[in-house]
Short mmCIF file of C-alpha atoms in Angstrom, two decimals:
data_model
loop_
_atom_site.label_atom_id
_atom_site.label_comp_id
_atom_site.label_asym_id
_atom_site.label_seq_id
_atom_site.Cartn_x
_atom_site.Cartn_y
_atom_site.Cartn_z
CA MET A 1 -20.16 -27.25 -49.98
CA PHE A 2 -22.93 -29.80 -49.52
CA ARG A 3 -20.88 -32.57 -51.14
CA TYR A 4 -18.37 -32.25 -48.31
CA THR A 5 -20.91 -32.04 -45.47
CA TRP A 6 -23.57 -34.52 -46.66
CA PRO A 7 -22.39 -37.25 -44.20
CA LEU A 8 -23.17 -34.83 -41.33
CA HIS A 9 -26.63 -34.17 -42.75
CA VAL A 10 -27.26 -37.91 -43.03
CA MET A 11 -26.25 -38.31 -39.38
CA LEU A 12 -28.75 -35.60 -38.42
CA LEU A 13 -31.57 -37.12 -40.47
CA PRO A 14 -32.81 -39.68 -37.85
CA ALA A 15 -32.97 -36.97 -35.18
CA VAL A 16 -34.83 -34.60 -37.53
CA ILE A 17 -37.33 -37.34 -38.44
CA LEU A 18 -37.95 -38.11 -34.75
CA VAL A 19 -38.51 -34.42 -33.97
CA LEU A 20 -40.95 -34.08 -36.88
CA LEU A 21 -42.88 -37.22 -35.90
CA PHE A 22 -43.08 -36.67 -32.15
CA GLN A 23 -42.89 -32.87 -31.79
CA TYR A 24 -44.36 -31.19 -34.85
CA LEU A 25 -46.82 -33.73 -36.27
CA PRO A 26 -48.78 -34.01 -32.97
CA MET A 27 -49.31 -30.23 -33.09
CA LEU A 28 -52.06 -30.92 -35.63
CA GLY A 29 -54.08 -32.14 -32.66
CA ILE A 30 -54.40 -28.53 -31.46
CA VAL A 31 -57.56 -28.28 -33.55
CA MET A 32 -59.27 -30.54 -30.97
CA ALA A 33 -59.19 -27.63 -28.52
CA PHE A 34 -61.62 -25.77 -30.76
CA GLN A 35 -63.91 -28.72 -31.49
CA ASP A 36 -66.28 -31.04 -29.69
CA PHE A 37 -63.97 -33.82 -30.80
CA LYS A 38 -65.29 -37.34 -31.25
CA PRO A 39 -62.79 -40.07 -32.21
CA TRP A 40 -65.32 -41.81 -34.47
CA THR A 41 -65.98 -38.63 -36.50
CA GLY A 42 -62.38 -37.39 -36.59
CA PHE A 43 -61.12 -33.85 -37.15
CA THR A 44 -63.28 -33.23 -40.19
CA GLY A 45 -66.55 -34.47 -38.73
CA SER A 46 -66.37 -32.98 -35.24
CA GLU A 47 -68.39 -29.86 -34.43
CA TRP A 48 -66.50 -26.56 -34.02
CA VAL A 49 -67.16 -24.85 -30.67
CA GLY A 50 -64.65 -22.01 -30.82
CA LEU A 51 -63.29 -20.92 -27.43
CA ASP A 52 -65.86 -22.75 -25.28
CA HIS A 53 -63.31 -25.16 -23.82
CA PHE A 54 -60.94 -22.31 -22.96
CA ARG A 55 -63.75 -20.57 -21.06
CA SER A 56 -64.39 -23.80 -19.18
CA ILE A 57 -60.79 -23.78 -17.93
CA PHE A 58 -61.56 -20.71 -15.81
CA GLU A 59 -65.14 -21.67 -14.98
CA ARG A 60 -64.52 -25.16 -13.63
CA LYS A 61 -63.37 -25.26 -10.01
CA ASP A 62 -61.18 -28.30 -10.49
CA SER A 63 -59.24 -26.81 -13.44
CA THR A 64 -58.52 -23.47 -11.72
CA GLN A 65 -57.40 -25.33 -8.58
CA VAL A 66 -55.08 -27.46 -10.71
CA ILE A 67 -53.50 -24.35 -12.24
CA TRP A 68 -52.85 -22.88 -8.77
CA ASN A 69 -51.43 -26.19 -7.56
CA THR A 70 -49.07 -26.30 -10.53
CA LEU A 71 -47.88 -22.72 -10.00
CA ILE A 72 -47.28 -23.23 -6.27
CA ILE A 73 -45.45 -26.55 -6.61
CA ALA A 74 -43.39 -25.47 -9.64
CA SER A 75 -42.46 -22.11 -8.06
CA LEU A 76 -41.26 -23.78 -4.85
CA LYS A 77 -39.24 -26.27 -6.88
CA ILE A 78 -37.60 -23.49 -8.91
CA VAL A 79 -36.64 -21.44 -5.84
CA PHE A 80 -35.09 -24.35 -3.95
CA ILE A 81 -33.44 -25.97 -6.98
CA ILE A 82 -31.59 -22.69 -7.57
CA VAL A 83 -30.72 -21.73 -3.98
CA ILE A 84 -29.67 -25.13 -2.60
CA PRO A 85 -27.26 -26.15 -5.42
CA VAL A 86 -25.56 -22.72 -5.27
CA ALA A 87 -25.13 -22.97 -1.48
CA PHE A 88 -23.95 -26.58 -1.65
CA ALA A 89 -21.49 -25.81 -4.46
CA LEU A 90 -20.01 -22.94 -2.43
CA LEU A 91 -19.57 -25.20 0.59
CA LEU A 92 -18.18 -28.08 -1.46
CA ASN A 93 -15.76 -25.73 -3.19
CA GLU A 94 -14.16 -24.93 0.18
CA ILE A 95 -13.16 -28.58 0.71
CA ARG A 96 -9.50 -29.12 -0.09
CA HIS A 97 -9.44 -32.93 0.22
CA ALA A 98 -9.86 -33.94 -3.46
CA VAL A 99 -10.95 -37.57 -2.88
CA TYR A 100 -13.56 -36.64 -0.28
CA LYS A 101 -14.83 -33.81 -2.47
CA ARG A 102 -15.26 -36.07 -5.53
CA THR A 103 -16.92 -38.78 -3.42
CA VAL A 104 -19.51 -36.36 -2.03
CA GLN A 105 -20.06 -34.88 -5.48
CA THR A 106 -20.71 -38.33 -6.95
CA LEU A 107 -23.05 -39.40 -4.15
CA VAL A 108 -25.29 -36.33 -4.43
CA TYR A 109 -25.38 -36.69 -8.23
CA LEU A 110 -26.48 -40.36 -8.26
CA PRO A 111 -30.21 -39.81 -7.49
CA HIS A 112 -30.48 -37.82 -10.74
CA PHE A 113 -30.25 -41.12 -12.66
CA LEU A 114 -33.06 -42.87 -10.76
CA SER A 115 -36.53 -42.84 -12.32
CA TRP A 116 -39.56 -41.67 -10.36
CA VAL A 117 -41.06 -45.13 -10.72
CA ILE A 118 -38.28 -46.49 -8.50
CA LEU A 119 -38.19 -43.48 -6.18
CA GLY A 120 -41.98 -43.51 -5.86
CA GLY A 121 -41.88 -47.03 -4.44
CA ILE A 122 -38.98 -46.17 -2.14
CA LEU A 123 -40.70 -43.03 -0.82
CA ALA A 124 -44.00 -44.88 -0.30
CA ASP A 125 -42.19 -47.38 1.96
CA LEU A 126 -40.06 -44.80 3.78
CA LEU A 127 -42.97 -42.42 4.44
CA SER A 128 -45.64 -44.96 5.32
CA PRO A 129 -47.52 -43.78 8.48
CA GLN A 130 -47.64 -47.32 9.86
CA SER A 131 -44.26 -48.88 9.09
CA GLY A 132 -42.19 -46.20 7.38
CA LEU A 133 -38.69 -45.50 8.68
CA VAL A 134 -39.26 -41.73 8.80
CA ASN A 135 -42.38 -41.97 10.97
CA ARG A 136 -40.72 -44.55 13.22
CA VAL A 137 -37.85 -42.15 13.87
CA LEU A 138 -40.26 -39.24 14.48
CA HIS A 139 -42.32 -41.30 16.92
CA ASP A 140 -39.59 -43.21 18.76
CA TRP A 141 -37.01 -40.44 19.02
CA PHE A 142 -39.11 -37.27 19.20
CA GLY A 143 -42.55 -38.51 20.30
CA ILE A 144 -44.24 -37.03 17.21
CA ARG A 145 -47.42 -38.67 15.97
CA PRO A 146 -47.18 -40.37 12.56
CA VAL A 147 -47.44 -37.97 9.62
CA PHE A 148 -49.30 -39.02 6.48
CA PHE A 149 -46.83 -37.45 4.05
CA LEU A 150 -48.50 -38.84 0.92
CA GLY A 151 -52.09 -38.60 2.15
CA ASP A 152 -52.27 -35.06 3.52
CA GLY A 153 -52.37 -32.28 0.92
CA ASN A 154 -50.07 -29.81 2.67
CA TRP A 155 -47.53 -32.49 3.59
CA PHE A 156 -47.79 -33.87 0.06
CA ARG A 157 -46.61 -30.56 -1.40
CA PHE A 158 -43.70 -30.50 1.03
CA THR A 159 -42.82 -34.10 0.13
CA VAL A 160 -42.95 -33.39 -3.60
CA VAL A 161 -40.70 -30.32 -3.37
CA ALA A 162 -38.24 -31.93 -0.93
CA SER A 163 -37.91 -35.16 -2.93
CA HIS A 164 -37.47 -33.23 -6.20
CA VAL A 165 -34.71 -31.09 -4.68
CA TRP A 166 -33.00 -34.18 -3.21
CA LYS A 167 -33.07 -35.89 -6.60
CA GLU A 168 -31.90 -32.98 -8.75
CA PHE A 169 -29.72 -30.65 -6.66
CA GLY A 170 -26.61 -32.75 -7.32
CA TYR A 171 -26.91 -32.05 -11.04
CA GLY A 172 -27.15 -28.32 -10.39
CA THR A 173 -24.20 -28.50 -8.04
CA ILE A 174 -21.96 -29.83 -10.82
CA ILE A 175 -22.94 -26.91 -13.06
CA TYR A 176 -22.04 -24.36 -10.39
CA LEU A 177 -18.80 -26.15 -9.47
CA ALA A 178 -17.78 -25.92 -13.12
CA ALA A 179 -18.54 -22.19 -13.05
CA LEU A 180 -16.53 -21.79 -9.84
CA ALA A 181 -13.55 -23.51 -11.47
CA GLY A 182 -13.61 -20.86 -14.19
CA ILE A 183 -13.26 -17.86 -11.86
CA ASN A 184 -9.93 -16.09 -12.26
CA PRO A 185 -7.74 -16.89 -9.19
CA SER A 186 -6.16 -13.46 -9.38
CA LEU A 187 -9.46 -11.98 -8.18
CA TYR A 188 -9.16 -13.92 -4.92
CA GLU A 189 -5.49 -12.99 -4.61
CA ALA A 190 -6.30 -9.31 -5.02
CA ALA A 191 -9.14 -9.57 -2.47
CA GLU A 192 -6.84 -11.34 0.00
CA VAL A 193 -4.20 -8.64 -0.40
CA ASP A 194 -6.88 -6.05 0.39
CA GLY A 195 -7.65 -7.93 3.63
CA ALA A 196 -10.91 -9.61 2.57
CA SER A 197 -12.00 -12.60 4.68
CA ARG A 198 -13.27 -15.86 3.12
CA LEU A 199 -16.85 -14.70 3.63
CA GLN A 200 -16.13 -11.35 1.99
CA GLN A 201 -14.42 -13.08 -0.92
CA THR A 202 -17.53 -15.23 -1.36
CA LEU A 203 -19.86 -12.24 -1.22
CA TYR A 204 -17.88 -9.87 -3.44
CA VAL A 205 -15.99 -12.19 -5.79
CA THR A 206 -17.61 -15.62 -5.99
CA LEU A 207 -21.31 -14.74 -6.04
CA PRO A 208 -21.00 -11.91 -8.61
CA SER A 209 -19.02 -14.27 -10.83
CA LEU A 210 -21.81 -16.85 -10.57
CA VAL A 211 -24.59 -14.42 -11.51
CA PRO A 212 -24.50 -15.19 -15.28
CA ILE A 213 -24.84 -18.97 -14.83
CA ILE A 214 -27.48 -18.48 -12.12
CA VAL A 215 -29.48 -16.31 -14.54
CA VAL A 216 -29.14 -18.94 -17.29
CA CYS A 217 -30.28 -21.78 -15.00
CA THR A 218 -33.16 -19.67 -13.66
CA THR A 219 -34.23 -18.88 -17.23
CA LEU A 220 -34.29 -22.56 -18.12
CA GLU A 221 -36.19 -23.44 -14.94
CA LEU A 222 -38.80 -20.69 -15.43
CA SER A 223 -39.66 -22.16 -18.80
CA ASN A 224 -41.04 -25.11 -16.80
CA ILE A 225 -43.20 -22.99 -14.47
CA LEU A 226 -46.31 -24.89 -15.62
CA ASN A 227 -44.56 -28.27 -15.50
CA GLY A 228 -45.01 -29.51 -11.98
CA GLY A 229 -43.38 -32.82 -12.87
CA PHE A 230 -45.79 -35.42 -14.26
CA ASP A 231 -43.57 -38.45 -13.56
CA GLN A 232 -43.09 -37.51 -9.93
CA ILE A 233 -46.68 -36.51 -9.13
CA PHE A 234 -48.18 -39.46 -11.02
CA ASN A 235 -46.10 -41.94 -9.04
CA LEU A 236 -46.76 -40.30 -5.66
CA TYR A 237 -50.27 -38.86 -5.63
CA ASN A 238 -53.66 -40.41 -4.89
CA PRO A 239 -57.29 -39.17 -4.74
CA MET A 240 -56.78 -37.98 -1.14
CA VAL A 241 -54.39 -35.22 -2.27
CA TYR A 242 -56.03 -34.13 -5.54
CA ALA A 243 -57.10 -30.82 -3.96
CA LYS A 244 -53.50 -29.79 -3.16
CA GLY A 245 -51.32 -32.07 -5.28
CA ASP A 246 -53.02 -32.43 -8.65
CA ILE A 247 -51.18 -30.52 -11.41
CA ILE A 248 -51.98 -29.66 -15.02
CA ASP A 249 -50.24 -32.67 -16.54
CA THR A 250 -51.87 -35.26 -14.27
CA PHE A 251 -55.24 -33.49 -14.64
CA VAL A 252 -54.96 -33.61 -18.43
CA TYR A 253 -54.09 -37.32 -18.20
CA ARG A 254 -57.17 -38.10 -16.12
CA VAL A 255 -59.56 -35.87 -18.05
CA GLY A 256 -58.25 -36.66 -21.53
CA ILE A 257 -57.25 -40.32 -21.28
CA LEU A 258 -59.44 -41.75 -18.52
CA ASP A 259 -62.56 -39.57 -18.91
CA GLN A 260 -62.22 -39.20 -22.71
CA GLN A 261 -62.73 -35.40 -22.61
CA MET A 262 -60.16 -34.94 -25.32
CA SER A 263 -61.14 -31.44 -26.46
CA PHE A 264 -61.07 -29.99 -22.95
CA SER A 265 -57.70 -31.59 -22.18
CA ALA A 266 -56.34 -30.29 -25.50
CA ALA A 267 -57.50 -26.77 -24.58
CA ILE A 268 -55.63 -26.98 -21.26
CA GLY A 269 -52.53 -28.16 -23.11
CA VAL A 270 -52.72 -25.24 -25.55
CA PHE A 271 -53.24 -22.79 -22.68
CA LYS A 272 -50.23 -24.21 -20.88
CA SER A 273 -48.04 -24.00 -23.99
CA VAL A 274 -48.99 -20.39 -24.72
CA VAL A 275 -48.32 -19.26 -21.14
CA SER A 276 -44.98 -21.11 -21.12
CA LEU A 277 -43.98 -19.47 -24.42
CA VAL A 278 -44.80 -16.00 -23.09
CA LEU A 279 -42.88 -16.64 -19.87
CA ILE A 280 -39.77 -18.05 -21.52
CA THR A 281 -39.72 -15.13 -23.99
CA ALA A 282 -40.02 -12.56 -21.21
CA VAL A 283 -37.40 -14.26 -19.01
CA TYR A 284 -35.05 -14.62 -21.98
CA ARG A 285 -35.21 -10.87 -22.61
CA ILE A 286 -34.55 -10.20 -18.92
CA ALA A 287 -31.60 -12.61 -18.96
CA HIS A 288 -30.17 -10.80 -21.98
CA LYS A 289 -30.35 -7.43 -20.20
CA VAL A 290 -29.12 -8.64 -16.80
CA ALA A 291 -26.45 -11.20 -17.74
CA ASN A 292 -25.98 -10.60 -21.48
CA TYR A 293 -27.15 -14.17 -22.06
CA ARG A 294 -28.20 -14.95 -25.63
CA ILE A 295 -28.90 -18.08 -27.62
CA PHE A 296 -29.48 -16.38 -30.97
#
């Protein structure tokens, strides 16, 4: 059998090598979480400290605050990135003008392809309290004092969640539109014969049919509950919003790379990975029971 499929295995080889080099080989660095790691002594010469760094995660004020920040920001992102694409897909599905529908669909999908480096610069200009377009509109049209969106912790969280949803909801909309296209038309015909209005058809035909894909997307999103979005936060935050906007990934970057506390940052990374594994396992089992969703 292998003599017929060896070209396929050769095609897979580069991808397998990349996964081994960049996903599995770095896992050897987990040992740093249990050592007082020094780069000049290496893994073999560094002193073993056991679980000391893991205790520090819950003893240090800054690390516990970072965990709460990550949970709050990630949870808000998950809720809105599920609800808004579903609602928008339902509304877009009601449009009968094909050209207009495709145009809107394309426009809301485009931000997905922009990097946070570009969007970070755009948002910094738009939200500037002195010259930003948003604050000008708020002041000139509504008489509202300038808001420091990227310098006030509470507004920073709002900005992060809103900008993430704006960037990514178009991608989710396409997924739900594809699911809507797969619903059996006879279900709507039967509901119409029974006298169901468009709203009732949405509530009793469309939404129940979308439950499996909603469960799948929620499962995938919950696996990122401790990923607040490094690219986004790193390009938007500053020391003024560390108390409310700093997340695990940016904290690990500062502590591990800038402050050279490699063992402590490795311990936070291991903690994050273990919690994520437990969550994705639990959510996967729930998805299997609720929507009969299985990968294996």
